[in-house]
Structure formats: C-alpha cells, structure tokens
C-alpha cells in the first residue's frame, strides 16, 4: 500500500510503485542491494520498521546524496511526529506533503534543517505573518547561517557537552584484537543568547601540535592536571555544517556559531591506543554430539573507582538447543530460546573486576548436516569515560553584541562510553 | 487532530459528496474536503473529476489550503490541460504576492505543471522572480528554469533565461548560487547548445568555491558536482581547486565527502605524478573514505562501491587500511560482499596472514553467495601472493574436509587455477580432490575437476576409470563439461596410449556423432583428424604449454574505470556501468573523461600514472583465469601462432599519398596501395589466395545514382546523385538535369550541419548555363571540416541547391562506407586490446543474407572500401574475419565477420564505443558484399 508519494519529475509513472512492490518488497530473497534497477528505473530504498522509503529515478543521480536525503527525511519526520509508523504517516499526510514540497524541489534537496523548517511549517496552519516575519524566515532558510535565527534570548546562558563514544571491537578467541575503533560524537545543547561565536578545543595531537606556544601555556593552565596521556590521535573527524571547515583546515581551530538547542557538533574516529573497557574470554567445548559446555569470563579494565552500567553479555547458542543450565556468580543469566542466546545481565560492575559464567547446553540430535556457524559473543555496556582518551580542553563563547562574557556561561561536560559492535569470536 | 480519518471514506457517492463539500461556504469545511481529495489521490483513486471544484478553492489566503490545491493541480493538470489554464491567473497573481513564501510556492508549482499552453504565460512571472528581492524566491526560480528547460528547451534559450541563470552564479546568497549551479548542470547535460552561454570558466569556478564555504550541505554537493565537470586550464589551477575542496572531506554528509573525493580524484590526474602534493592528497583521502564505513549501511554500500573504484585507480590510497574492511557479523549481505571484494584487491604480502585468517572465518558463514566468494577469494590470494600460496592451499584443503557441498565445489574451481599458476607444486593434493568426485554437481566444478584429471593423467593411476565414470552421462552434461571431458580424454590418450584407446574412440564418437552441438562436434573432428594423421602434432597441440593466468580478475577496464572515476558518488559508480547503459535516451551523450596531464610540468616524467592493469602487456599471452578452460585447447586466440606467422611477412612499403589527419596508422598503408591498383599486397594470412580467383577490380563500391530532387519539386531541376570515395576524399557525384523550359545558371550548393561535418570543399562550379533538356554531371569534393550536428538517421545530409530560379532543399543519405578512411587499419595488438576494452553490451550482431563470395574475396572487397581485415582465423570450420575501420570523425569500429561453410548468411558483429553508427555500417557491409 502506498502511504504517500510525491512525483517531482515527469519520467516516473505511477506504475513504478507496482514494480517496486513485486521486485523488492515481495521478493523472495532478502535485500541484496539497497539500490535496485528495474527496467531502467532505479530504486533507492531504506526501511524503517515495516515502512519502506524509496526514491525513484531514471537519471544518473548522485546516489550518496539520495541516501543522505532519505535519512535526513526520516530525521525530519521523526522530529515532527515521532516514530515513523503507518498510523503516524497517515495522521500527518498533509504535513508530510508540505515538508516534501519544501525540502525537495525537482529532485534537488533544499534546506532540511528541522529547526528552521519548524519556524514556518507548523501543524497549526500558518497565520498570515507580518512582512518582517516572513522575510526573516526566508533569509533564514537561504541564509549563510541557515541554522540559527536572530534575537534568541536566555536569562541564563548555559551549554551542555556530551562526549558520546561507541567502542567497536572484534576479537579473536585467543584474545587478539582483530579490529577496534571508537566512533565518537559530541552532542551539544546550547542555550545561549544572540549570535555567539564558539571556539572549541580538544586534545587532538594534530590540533595541539600546531597551536602556538602561547596558546599552549594558556590551555595547559586551563585544563589543569589532566590525567593519563595528554593527547590522542584522531584518524578523521567530521563537523556539523555550522563549523567553519576552511578555518579548521588552515588554522586548525574549531569555531562555529551553534544552532539553538541540541545538535551534533562533531563526529570523530580513532583507532590507536583505545582502552578497551572489557575483555571477554570464551571457552567452548563440544562434549559429544548432544552437549556443549560454555565458560565465559568477563574482565573489566578501567579505574576501580569507576562503575560500568547496563552490562550485558550475549552468548549465542546453536539452533538445536534443547535445554540450558547456567551458573553465574554475578548478575542474572537467562537462556532465551527465541533469540538463540544466553543473555547475561549485570547491572553494575566496578573497574578491575572479573565475573564468570558457565553453562551446559544440551542439543537435540538433528539430521541437519549444516554446521552451526558460531556467531560471536557480543557485549553491551555503558562506562563514564571516553575509551579513546578524548578530552574537551575548552569551549569559549564570544558574543560581542550582548553583554555577557565567556565566564558567565555555565558549561557542563559529560563523558559516556558505550558499546558499539563489541564482539569476541568463539 | 488526526488526518487518517480522511482515508476512511470509501462509499460510492463519495465523489459527489466531496463536490458539495468543496462548494461549501465554510472555510473549514472546504479545507477538510480538499484534504479528503488529496488523501484519495494518494492512495491512487482518480479524483480528477473534481478539478474545477478544487481549482475554485485556490483563491484563499490560507497558505496550507493553497499548498494542497497546488499539489492537486500538479497531479492532474496534465490530464485536464484546458481547465488548468484557469489557474494561470492565480499563478501570475501569486507570483506578485507580498509574501515571499507565496511567491516562491507559486513559481515552484508553476514549473511542475507540464502543460504546453500554460508555459507561455509563465515566462514573465518567472523572469520577475529570477530578479526578486528575496533570495528564497530567487533560489526557487533558479530551479524552475531547469524545470522549464525540461519541458521546452528552445523556449528557455530563446527567452534568455540562460543568461539570467548565469547571472545568478554571482548572487550574494549562497543558496541561490547552489540552486543555479544545479539547474545549469542539468541543462548542460541535456542541451549542447546551451554550452556557449553556460560554459564554466575560472572566474565562475572561483565564485562557486567561495559559495561552497557558506551554503547548505546539499548546495555543497551541487557545487562540487559542477566543479568536477570543469577542466582546469593547467596543473596550478587544478591544485588550487583541490586545496579549496579538501576541507569538505571533513563534512558530516557522505554525499559532500564523496563529491569532494570525486573532484580530487579527477584533478589529481592533472598534477605531476610524483609530486609531493599528490602524496599529501593521497594521505588526506584515506581517513574520510574509511569514516564512511561507519555510516548507515546504505551509505556504506554506496561508499564501498566507490572505494572499489578508487582502489583500482589508486591502490596506494587505502593500502594500509585493510582492517576496516573486515566483515562484521551484523553487516547486511550487500555490505559484506562489497567489503570482501575490496579485501581481495588490497591483499598483499604484508597483510596476507590476517586476510587469510579472516577469509577462513567467512567460509564458515551461512550466506551461500558470501561463502562462495570467500572461498574464491582464498584462491585469488594464492595466485596473487606467491609466498602465501602454500598456506592458501592448505586452507582450501581444510575447507574441502568440511564436505559442505558448495564449499567443496568452489574450492576445486580455484584449485584448478592454482595448479595453472604454480605447475608441479601442489599436485600432491590431487588424491584428496578425487575423493570428492561424486559430490560435484555444478558444471564449473565438474569441468575443473575433469581438467585436473586430464592434465595430470600420468599421476593419477585410475584416471581412465574416473573419466570413464563421467562419460556415462555424457549426453546430459553441460557443454562446458562435455568439451572438457573430450579434451581430458584425448590428453589421457596421448599420455597413456596403450590402455585408453577404447575410451578415446568412445568419446570421439559421442562428440562427433551423437551430439548436435557444433562446437563439440568440431572439436571432436579436429582431434580425430589430428590423432589419425599425425599423433606427434596432436601432442604438440593438445599438450602445448599453457599461457600464464593473470593475477587480478574482475578489473574494470581502464577507460571505463576512468569514466566511472568521473562519476564517483553517482548511480553509475554504484552499478559500475557507464551512465548511458542505464539512462534512457541518448540525451546524456556527453561522456565524462579524465583530464589529461597538463604539460606545464617536467617533460621528463610526462608519463601518465600507470593504470592498474598494464595494457601494453601482450594480451594474448594472458588468459584470465576464469575462461581459461576454453582457451587452453588450441590457443586460438588472435595473437597466437597466426600472429607470429604474419609477422614474418616483410612490412609493406609505406605509401606516399598524404592522408588527412596523417595519423601514425598510415605506415601500414595497405588500403591506399590497393586503391592505387598496386600489386595486390594482401599482407594478411590470406596469402596469395586472392590471385587464384583473380583480383576483383580494386575499386570502392559506388551505389547507383538515385533521384534526390525530382523535377516536380525542383521547378524543373532534377538532381540525381550518389557518393563515392576517391583518393581519400568523399566525393558527391551529382547530375543536374534541366527539365524546365528555360536555361538554368548560377548553381550553388550548401549543406546543413550534419553528423560528420561534411561540407563542400570548394563551391560548385558549372561554367555554362544548363539548357532545357540537358543534363550535366559534377563531382563535388567534400571535406569533413564543417559544423557537426547529430542527425537522425545518422548519415542524413540536408542539402540546399540554388540556381537562378529558386532555392531547393532535399536530404539524402550518405552511404557510410564513403566515410571509411584509408588509415583505418588497426595494429593487431591494439585491435585485440580495443576489442576487449569495449564492453560486451556494445556488441551488436547483424546477419548479412545470401552472400555469394568466399572469405578471401570478401576481405578484398571490403578492403577496397577501407574495411581492413586484421586477422583471419578458422574456428571449427568457420572463417572468422576480424576487421577494423575508421570513420572520418575518428570513430573506430571493430567488426567480426563469421562465415560458415555452405551458409550464404554471414554473421557480422560490430563493436564500437559509439553505437549510433552501427546501422549505417551494417548497411554499408550489406551493400559492399552484395555488389
């Protein structure tokens, strides 16, 4: 069923939908490619729960742009009405049409910033605005600072920085790191008046090395006695569109005028010197054809004063498992038949600790010759530090027109390390 | 308030009900009704009957309602063009509204209404909006120009919108600039005539680079894509653009990153190959490409397909990043397969241990395709990295022990290649392979296994039994297996003649008598005769040394790769196909090519960076592993023995006749010699055979004259004519006949622009008046320096003839062979490389019926018309002629002419980069061969 469709160009007929339904949605195989070409028509598709979003074209379009746009569209819709479900889409179809009209023109994406869109696409219907209001809107939509409107005022100027890292690990059964990287995000919530210019300092090697000496002195006094290594090597970083990229390239400084409210300032990736918060040591023994013994040891590897939360270890079991006996010293472990896994949850776990689980798995005799392919043991957790060693050195705020200074701004910084794909093969 | 209720009404009188509601006085009710209409439209119901009623709602100050009505209009205007006209006034009025949002909405919707009658009314409002004081309106209007151009290109050009669009590139607002750039790029792609107005130069590029820093992420994509289509004037400019583009590599939007990668990859070509700046760029490109792999899977997929291209073009960029391509358990299958592909490409001695460990892991996964590919990858590693071959082989053996059916089969296929690459090294494992004979059920695996048995028959004690067991079901086997079995048994016989006589008899009779497959039959006969006449020769042929197999497979051929590099991030780069392979119509005829190295650098290292695959290596000695099965039989590849033979002929004397363009090709000059009637050189393998039949007159074919301008249309002037080719020129043979009552004087001739740029080399000169009932012939020499415009049909030529009475117009078809130039003979190696280079989908077959000549006469005939036979070979009884020709505009066409004995119908396969010419060329072949 088509929930909503908008045709921007003449060359796509309505029957394209049928082709998509037959060849992609109802195809026997799982999706083998997110781009499908049917009769010289290309379909780009992504799926959110049971809703498919597809972009259709006959031209040689920019594929990366199409997918980025679809994802952006999801983001915009979510910010307007929450989860994308059939019901929500139907409930908001007028709104969606209105958004689609605004963010895409003849196949060319336009301003897709939710903050800006919300200033003039509202569900309440637009009351006829005054001339100043409308011209303010249009200048914002097209403007150089398309992400912030003028005249914002706060009694208390405040900002929050969240350093969110997700640690990805692939480890061999012998404990050798096959690949590991940290994908970090810095999410900023800014409640600042006016058009503040911000300067952001981090402990990246390149950035620190290229700063002048005088700057170094100042910053070292600011950061005080930072513990551990002083700088880290960032492989690559990407910034929100508000960050002046050319300045970053030439002066190695991160400066920007932030959008109001919450946004993702920066993404980065590191691969060197990652302190892995946990290590999983698996031991799997097949006892005959009908039994398996599994022993899993989890070691935490960070300062004893810190606490990890929401620790969860997922140990896959064969498909022909008939019964499981689990013993664990800490936390709770349960065999979940529907997920083919033993799920072991530990609410809190301190640094430099060790926990153990052992299980006996009984297997049914099956005629199925196919060998069980032993998926990796995966882990979830949350720790209150940045495993990459990332540190915020400073964030300075300048607003020349209004009379508040950097010292008046209340700043909060928080570090959270979470598990990404944190897997150990067994 | 929820909108879903609008979807629920499905009663019968619904449309009528809606109609009354639409006519309601109450605003709220009206709006509700329109919403219901739109809801019906969305689910695909036809509500076009409500057009007038919905249209009536358009005059409202409620923006939301207006948007809905406009949406409805866009959908149904085309089916109700007369009604749509009624909306024009509203559009015009809304374009002057005081609210810029409404002005923009009107201009945006306007362009989406594709009704011819309306368009004219909309030019003025659009013109105003392009100069609007509000940037929001201007940026919307810019896109509208592209919309209008799509509907009516001529109108846009006539009305001067292109100039206005170009002026927007200097707009103070970055978003206006970005949209203008997007519109311009689209217009340029479809309309070559817009080029003059919209050509980019360094100052516009500078403006774009400035806007790049300030516009939205999407705008940055438009701008970067436009910059990638620009060719900098020298390496300095290329470098400075790269410098300004590289900061974009740190953008959060993958499309921005990939478009920046495209610009850099393209402009790098212009920089000095070993300069320091290149290595800086190489270093800068790696991290952002790797980062793309942590995006959503769909983006990852696009990124991986592009990385695949980048790695082939410049392997150095990611050579140290192998680990990031390791497959994660939860990756979608399409990401896994792509990662695997890149892993194989990046494998080197330095990382082989890790790679092998990974591949072994993957070979135990669930997805069959992925497992197969992994097994194959292990084989590739063995062939690519010699020191690791042993480890790879033992890994493969481990996998064979798993007895998983498809794993075993895949392993055997790759082991065959390993045997070929490293002869006499790993044959000890043959015994293990033989254990799995029974489980093989796929043709490729069976054929591979049979090949192995045949090749190593002397080491396998029971080779005869094994092969015999295959023979039982001979008729049911796939051709590939049958052919292989035939060859393997012959090999066995040659190695152990004593006890295998029966077997070979059996297979030969099966192949020659019981099979209706010509390939199989012919191969059977060849063997039979070889064995019965000269077993020693048979040995030499069948057990000949095999050519090496290449290390890399699945490499994209270099010219296509270059084109794809120019299309990074686009669909073409995802499909790994050139855009014209999947975009309809010949609109996007502009092929993007990499810019050449600029000359301002050192003359010394002028060499362009070596492409991934060295094309200079004699292609004939490298048979890609996969199709080696068929190739190894007789090594019938073009450049094989026959080539050596030909090289023994002394080179032909070079001709003196100057050839236009004077390419290096005329060294061979054979075509000219024959044209001049010199002693039939026929340097090809045809030898002196031609003499026996007597040389056909060495004249090119001239079609009979036909009437181009009948007297009835020429006010008494009748023009008949034809085309010929003499001394390297196209000649238009004209006959003017005066069937009027008065003398004709003052003849002049002119051509319209045409596909091949034909124009009269000199004005027509008929000295005396043409009296009534007289006729005169005139040979008009043509040059190809004229203006070019694509005609349909391609060879169409529009001619204007003037005399004292009037000007007359007619059109005629230029027979394509008049455009074949004398230096159209390609060197054999070049021919072979080019043939391989041109993608298979460009090959088109055409049957030429009822030809009464043999191969040699034919090649002579064709040669007289500048179609040169490069090589001739005889495959299983049929003659194959390989031919090349070149058109006056430099397009090369390669042909393969297949002649079966006793079959007057020949099969002509053409291969060229420009497929448009095929029809004319097929026609030309038809004519020449039937003459």
PDB file of N, CA and C in Angstrom, chain B residues 172-226:
ATOM      1  N   UNK B 172      24.557  37.135  -4.285  1.00  0.00           N
ATOM      2  CA  UNK B 172      25.198  37.263  -2.973  1.00  0.00           C
ATOM      3  C   UNK B 172      24.788  36.133  -2.043  1.00  0.00           C
ATOM      4  N   UNK B 173      23.681  35.494  -2.335  1.00  0.00           N
ATOM      5  CA  UNK B 173      23.204  34.434  -1.446  1.00  0.00           C
ATOM      6  C   UNK B 173      23.699  33.062  -1.910  1.00  0.00           C
ATOM      7  N   UNK B 174      24.386  32.341  -1.026  1.00  0.00           N
ATOM      8  CA  UNK B 174      24.994  31.070  -1.440  1.00  0.00           C
ATOM      9  C   UNK B 174      23.979  30.026  -1.902  1.00  0.00           C
ATOM     10  N   UNK B 175      22.809  30.049  -1.320  1.00  0.00           N
ATOM     11  CA  UNK B 175      21.843  29.024  -1.708  1.00  0.00           C
ATOM     12  C   UNK B 175      21.311  29.274  -3.115  1.00  0.00           C
ATOM     13  N   UNK B 176      21.174  30.534  -3.459  1.00  0.00           N
ATOM     14  CA  UNK B 176      20.762  30.865  -4.823  1.00  0.00           C
ATOM     15  C   UNK B 176      21.825  30.359  -5.789  1.00  0.00           C
ATOM     16  N   UNK B 177      23.081  30.603  -5.445  1.00  0.00           N
ATOM     17  CA  UNK B 177      24.172  30.142  -6.296  1.00  0.00           C
ATOM     18  C   UNK B 177      24.104  28.630  -6.459  1.00  0.00           C
ATOM     19  N   UNK B 178      23.890  27.938  -5.345  1.00  0.00           N
ATOM     20  CA  UNK B 178      23.889  26.477  -5.391  1.00  0.00           C
ATOM     21  C   UNK B 178      22.776  25.955  -6.291  1.00  0.00           C
ATOM     22  N   UNK B 179      21.579  26.503  -6.130  1.00  0.00           N
ATOM     23  CA  UNK B 179      20.480  26.026  -6.972  1.00  0.00           C
ATOM     24  C   UNK B 179      20.699  26.383  -8.436  1.00  0.00           C
ATOM     25  N   UNK B 180      21.274  27.558  -8.670  1.00  0.00           N
ATOM     26  CA  UNK B 180      21.560  27.941 -10.053  1.00  0.00           C
ATOM     27  C   UNK B 180      22.548  26.952 -10.662  1.00  0.00           C
ATOM     28  N   UNK B 181      23.540  26.577  -9.882  1.00  0.00           N
ATOM     29  CA  UNK B 181      24.533  25.618 -10.371  1.00  0.00           C
ATOM     30  C   UNK B 181      23.871  24.281 -10.699  1.00  0.00           C
ATOM     31  N   UNK B 182      22.984  23.853  -9.812  1.00  0.00           N
ATOM     32  CA  UNK B 182      22.295  22.581 -10.062  1.00  0.00           C
ATOM     33  C   UNK B 182      21.513  22.651 -11.354  1.00  0.00           C
ATOM     34  N   UNK B 183      20.795  23.768 -11.531  1.00  0.00           N
ATOM     35  CA  UNK B 183      19.999  23.920 -12.749  1.00  0.00           C
ATOM     36  C   UNK B 183      20.899  23.937 -13.977  1.00  0.00           C
ATOM     37  N   UNK B 184      21.993  24.672 -13.889  1.00  0.00           N
ATOM     38  CA  UNK B 184      22.908  24.776 -15.036  1.00  0.00           C
ATOM     39  C   UNK B 184      23.476  23.410 -15.385  1.00  0.00           C
ATOM     40  N   UNK B 185      23.896  22.667 -14.376  1.00  0.00           N
ATOM     41  CA  UNK B 185      24.480  21.353 -14.656  1.00  0.00           C
ATOM     42  C   UNK B 185      23.479  20.476 -15.384  1.00  0.00           C
ATOM     43  N   UNK B 186      22.237  20.540 -14.939  1.00  0.00           N
ATOM     44  CA  UNK B 186      21.238  19.687 -15.573  1.00  0.00           C
ATOM     45  C   UNK B 186      20.997  20.118 -17.014  1.00  0.00           C
ATOM     46  N   UNK B 187      20.910  21.420 -17.230  1.00  0.00           N
ATOM     47  CA  UNK B 187      20.663  21.914 -18.589  1.00  0.00           C
ATOM     48  C   UNK B 187      21.814  21.535 -19.504  1.00  0.00           C
ATOM     49  N   UNK B 188      23.030  21.668 -18.997  1.00  0.00           N
ATOM     50  CA  UNK B 188      24.193  21.354 -19.829  1.00  0.00           C
ATOM     51  C   UNK B 188      24.195  19.890 -20.244  1.00  0.00           C
ATOM     52  N   UNK B 189      23.708  19.048 -19.360  1.00  0.00           N
ATOM     53  CA  UNK B 189      23.749  17.631 -19.679  1.00  0.00           C
ATOM     54  C   UNK B 189      22.816  17.274 -20.822  1.00  0.00           C
ATOM     55  N   UNK B 190      21.727  18.017 -20.932  1.00  0.00           N
ATOM     56  CA  UNK B 190      20.767  17.641 -21.953  1.00  0.00           C
ATOM     57  C   UNK B 190      20.895  18.488 -23.213  1.00  0.00           C
ATOM     58  N   UNK B 191      21.427  19.672 -23.094  1.00  0.00           N
ATOM     59  CA  UNK B 191      21.414  20.542 -24.253  1.00  0.00           C
ATOM     60  C   UNK B 191      22.810  21.054 -24.574  1.00  0.00           C
ATOM     61  N   UNK B 192      23.382  20.560 -25.671  1.00  0.00           N
ATOM     62  CA  UNK B 192      24.721  21.022 -26.033  1.00  0.00           C
ATOM     63  C   UNK B 192      24.733  22.482 -26.484  1.00  0.00           C
ATOM     64  N   UNK B 193      23.586  22.972 -26.949  1.00  0.00           N
ATOM     65  CA  UNK B 193      23.595  24.340 -27.462  1.00  0.00           C
ATOM     66  C   UNK B 193      23.712  25.366 -26.343  1.00  0.00           C
ATOM     67  N   UNK B 194      23.350  24.933 -25.135  1.00  0.00           N
ATOM     68  CA  UNK B 194      23.424  25.870 -24.014  1.00  0.00           C
ATOM     69  C   UNK B 194      24.867  26.126 -23.596  1.00  0.00           C
ATOM     70  N   UNK B 195      25.740  25.304 -24.146  1.00  0.00           N
ATOM     71  CA  UNK B 195      27.140  25.342 -23.744  1.00  0.00           C
ATOM     72  C   UNK B 195      27.761  26.745 -23.817  1.00  0.00           C
ATOM     73  N   UNK B 196      27.513  27.416 -24.944  1.00  0.00           N
ATOM     74  CA  UNK B 196      28.176  28.715 -25.130  1.00  0.00           C
ATOM     75  C   UNK B 196      27.827  29.669 -23.994  1.00  0.00           C
ATOM     76  N   UNK B 197      26.548  29.648 -23.629  1.00  0.00           N
ATOM     77  CA  UNK B 197      26.105  30.595 -22.611  1.00  0.00           C
ATOM     78  C   UNK B 197      26.609  30.200 -21.236  1.00  0.00           C
ATOM     79  N   UNK B 198      26.604  28.897 -20.978  1.00  0.00           N
ATOM     80  CA  UNK B 198      26.805  28.469 -19.597  1.00  0.00           C
ATOM     81  C   UNK B 198      28.202  27.902 -19.318  1.00  0.00           C
ATOM     82  N   UNK B 199      29.059  27.972 -20.289  1.00  0.00           N
ATOM     83  CA  UNK B 199      30.403  27.434 -20.109  1.00  0.00           C
ATOM     84  C   UNK B 199      31.031  27.956 -18.820  1.00  0.00           C
ATOM     85  N   UNK B 200      31.628  27.050 -18.068  1.00  0.00           N
ATOM     86  CA  UNK B 200      32.287  27.473 -16.832  1.00  0.00           C
ATOM     87  C   UNK B 200      33.693  27.983 -17.161  1.00  0.00           C
ATOM     88  N   UNK B 201      34.103  29.008 -16.491  1.00  0.00           N
ATOM     89  CA  UNK B 201      35.500  29.415 -16.632  1.00  0.00           C
ATOM     90  C   UNK B 201      36.075  29.634 -15.246  1.00  0.00           C
ATOM     91  N   UNK B 202      37.335  29.992 -15.194  1.00  0.00           N
ATOM     92  CA  UNK B 202      37.960  30.011 -13.866  1.00  0.00           C
ATOM     93  C   UNK B 202      37.325  31.040 -12.944  1.00  0.00           C
ATOM     94  N   UNK B 203      36.765  32.107 -13.502  1.00  0.00           N
ATOM     95  CA  UNK B 203      36.188  33.088 -12.579  1.00  0.00           C
ATOM     96  C   UNK B 203      34.868  32.567 -11.986  1.00  0.00           C
ATOM     97  N   UNK B 204      34.066  31.853 -12.814  1.00  0.00           N
ATOM     98  CA  UNK B 204      32.851  31.284 -12.210  1.00  0.00           C
ATOM     99  C   UNK B 204      33.214  30.220 -11.187  1.00  0.00           C
ATOM    100  N   UNK B 205      34.228  29.437 -11.501  1.00  0.00           N
ATOM    101  CA  UNK B 205      34.632  28.400 -10.557  1.00  0.00           C
ATOM    102  C   UNK B 205      35.042  29.043  -9.234  1.00  0.00           C
ATOM    103  N   UNK B 206      35.707  30.165  -9.334  1.00  0.00           N
ATOM    104  CA  UNK B 206      36.107  30.879  -8.128  1.00  0.00           C
ATOM    105  C   UNK B 206      34.909  31.299  -7.295  1.00  0.00           C
ATOM    106  N   UNK B 207      33.894  31.795  -7.989  1.00  0.00           N
ATOM    107  CA  UNK B 207      32.679  32.190  -7.270  1.00  0.00           C
ATOM    108  C   UNK B 207      32.076  30.989  -6.570  1.00  0.00           C
ATOM    109  N   UNK B 208      32.063  29.880  -7.285  1.00  0.00           N
ATOM    110  CA  UNK B 208      31.480  28.670  -6.701  1.00  0.00           C
ATOM    111  C   UNK B 208      32.243  28.248  -5.461  1.00  0.00           C
ATOM    112  N   UNK B 209      33.567  28.314  -5.564  1.00  0.00           N
ATOM    113  CA  UNK B 209      34.377  27.887  -4.426  1.00  0.00           C
ATOM    114  C   UNK B 209      34.121  28.772  -3.221  1.00  0.00           C
ATOM    115  N   UNK B 210      33.832  30.036  -3.482  1.00  0.00           N
ATOM    116  CA  UNK B 210      33.524  30.939  -2.375  1.00  0.00           C
ATOM    117  C   UNK B 210      32.180  30.557  -1.753  1.00  0.00           C
ATOM    118  N   UNK B 211      31.206  30.311  -2.619  1.00  0.00           N
ATOM    119  CA  UNK B 211      29.878  29.955  -2.109  1.00  0.00           C
ATOM    120  C   UNK B 211      29.914  28.630  -1.360  1.00  0.00           C
ATOM    121  N   UNK B 212      30.843  27.784  -1.766  1.00  0.00           N
ATOM    122  CA  UNK B 212      30.962  26.446  -1.173  1.00  0.00           C
ATOM    123  C   UNK B 212      31.075  26.501   0.354  1.00  0.00           C
ATOM    124  N   UNK B 213      31.772  27.506   0.834  1.00  0.00           N
ATOM    125  CA  UNK B 213      32.006  27.594   2.269  1.00  0.00           C
ATOM    126  C   UNK B 213      30.759  27.974   3.038  1.00  0.00           C
ATOM    127  N   UNK B 214      29.757  28.477   2.331  1.00  0.00           N
ATOM    128  CA  UNK B 214      28.655  29.086   3.071  1.00  0.00           C
ATOM    129  C   UNK B 214      27.308  28.412   2.885  1.00  0.00           C
ATOM    130  N   UNK B 215      27.180  27.557   1.869  1.00  0.00           N
ATOM    131  CA  UNK B 215      25.820  27.083   1.603  1.00  0.00           C
ATOM    132  C   UNK B 215      25.512  25.779   2.337  1.00  0.00           C
ATOM    133  N   UNK B 216      24.275  25.330   2.197  1.00  0.00           N
ATOM    134  CA  UNK B 216      23.845  24.116   2.900  1.00  0.00           C
ATOM    135  C   UNK B 216      24.610  22.919   2.375  1.00  0.00           C
ATOM    136  N   UNK B 217      24.467  21.824   3.105  1.00  0.00           N
ATOM    137  CA  UNK B 217      25.179  20.609   2.702  1.00  0.00           C
ATOM    138  C   UNK B 217      24.794  20.198   1.281  1.00  0.00           C
ATOM    139  N   UNK B 218      23.514  20.320   0.946  1.00  0.00           N
ATOM    140  CA  UNK B 218      23.068  19.893  -0.393  1.00  0.00           C
ATOM    141  C   UNK B 218      23.660  20.818  -1.444  1.00  0.00           C
ATOM    142  N   UNK B 219      23.643  22.108  -1.133  1.00  0.00           N
ATOM    143  CA  UNK B 219      24.235  23.070  -2.054  1.00  0.00           C
ATOM    144  C   UNK B 219      25.692  22.740  -2.313  1.00  0.00           C
ATOM    145  N   UNK B 220      26.388  22.306  -1.283  1.00  0.00           N
ATOM    146  CA  UNK B 220      27.795  21.945  -1.458  1.00  0.00           C
ATOM    147  C   UNK B 220      27.931  20.779  -2.428  1.00  0.00           C
ATOM    148  N   UNK B 221      26.977  19.848  -2.345  1.00  0.00           N
ATOM    149  CA  UNK B 221      27.015  18.715  -3.282  1.00  0.00           C
ATOM    150  C   UNK B 221      26.833  19.213  -4.711  1.00  0.00           C
ATOM    151  N   UNK B 222      25.843  20.097  -4.917  1.00  0.00           N
ATOM    152  CA  UNK B 222      25.619  20.607  -6.278  1.00  0.00           C
ATOM    153  C   UNK B 222      26.890  21.266  -6.797  1.00  0.00           C
ATOM    154  N   UNK B 223      27.478  22.097  -5.947  1.00  0.00           N
ATOM    155  CA  UNK B 223      28.637  22.862  -6.392  1.00  0.00           C
ATOM    156  C   UNK B 223      29.811  21.935  -6.687  1.00  0.00           C
ATOM    157  N   UNK B 224      30.058  20.996  -5.806  1.00  0.00           N
ATOM    158  CA  UNK B 224      31.189  20.088  -6.033  1.00  0.00           C
ATOM    159  C   UNK B 224      30.984  19.266  -7.300  1.00  0.00           C
ATOM    160  N   UNK B 225      29.753  18.817  -7.519  1.00  0.00           N
ATOM    161  CA  UNK B 225      29.494  18.039  -8.730  1.00  0.00           C
ATOM    162  C   UNK B 225      29.735  18.890  -9.972  1.00  0.00           C
ATOM    163  N   UNK B 226      29.341  20.154  -9.879  1.00  0.00           N
ATOM    164  CA  UNK B 226      29.560  21.035 -11.034  1.00  0.00           C
ATOM    165  C   UNK B 226      31.055  21.262 -11.255  1.00  0.00           C
TER     166      UNK B 226
END
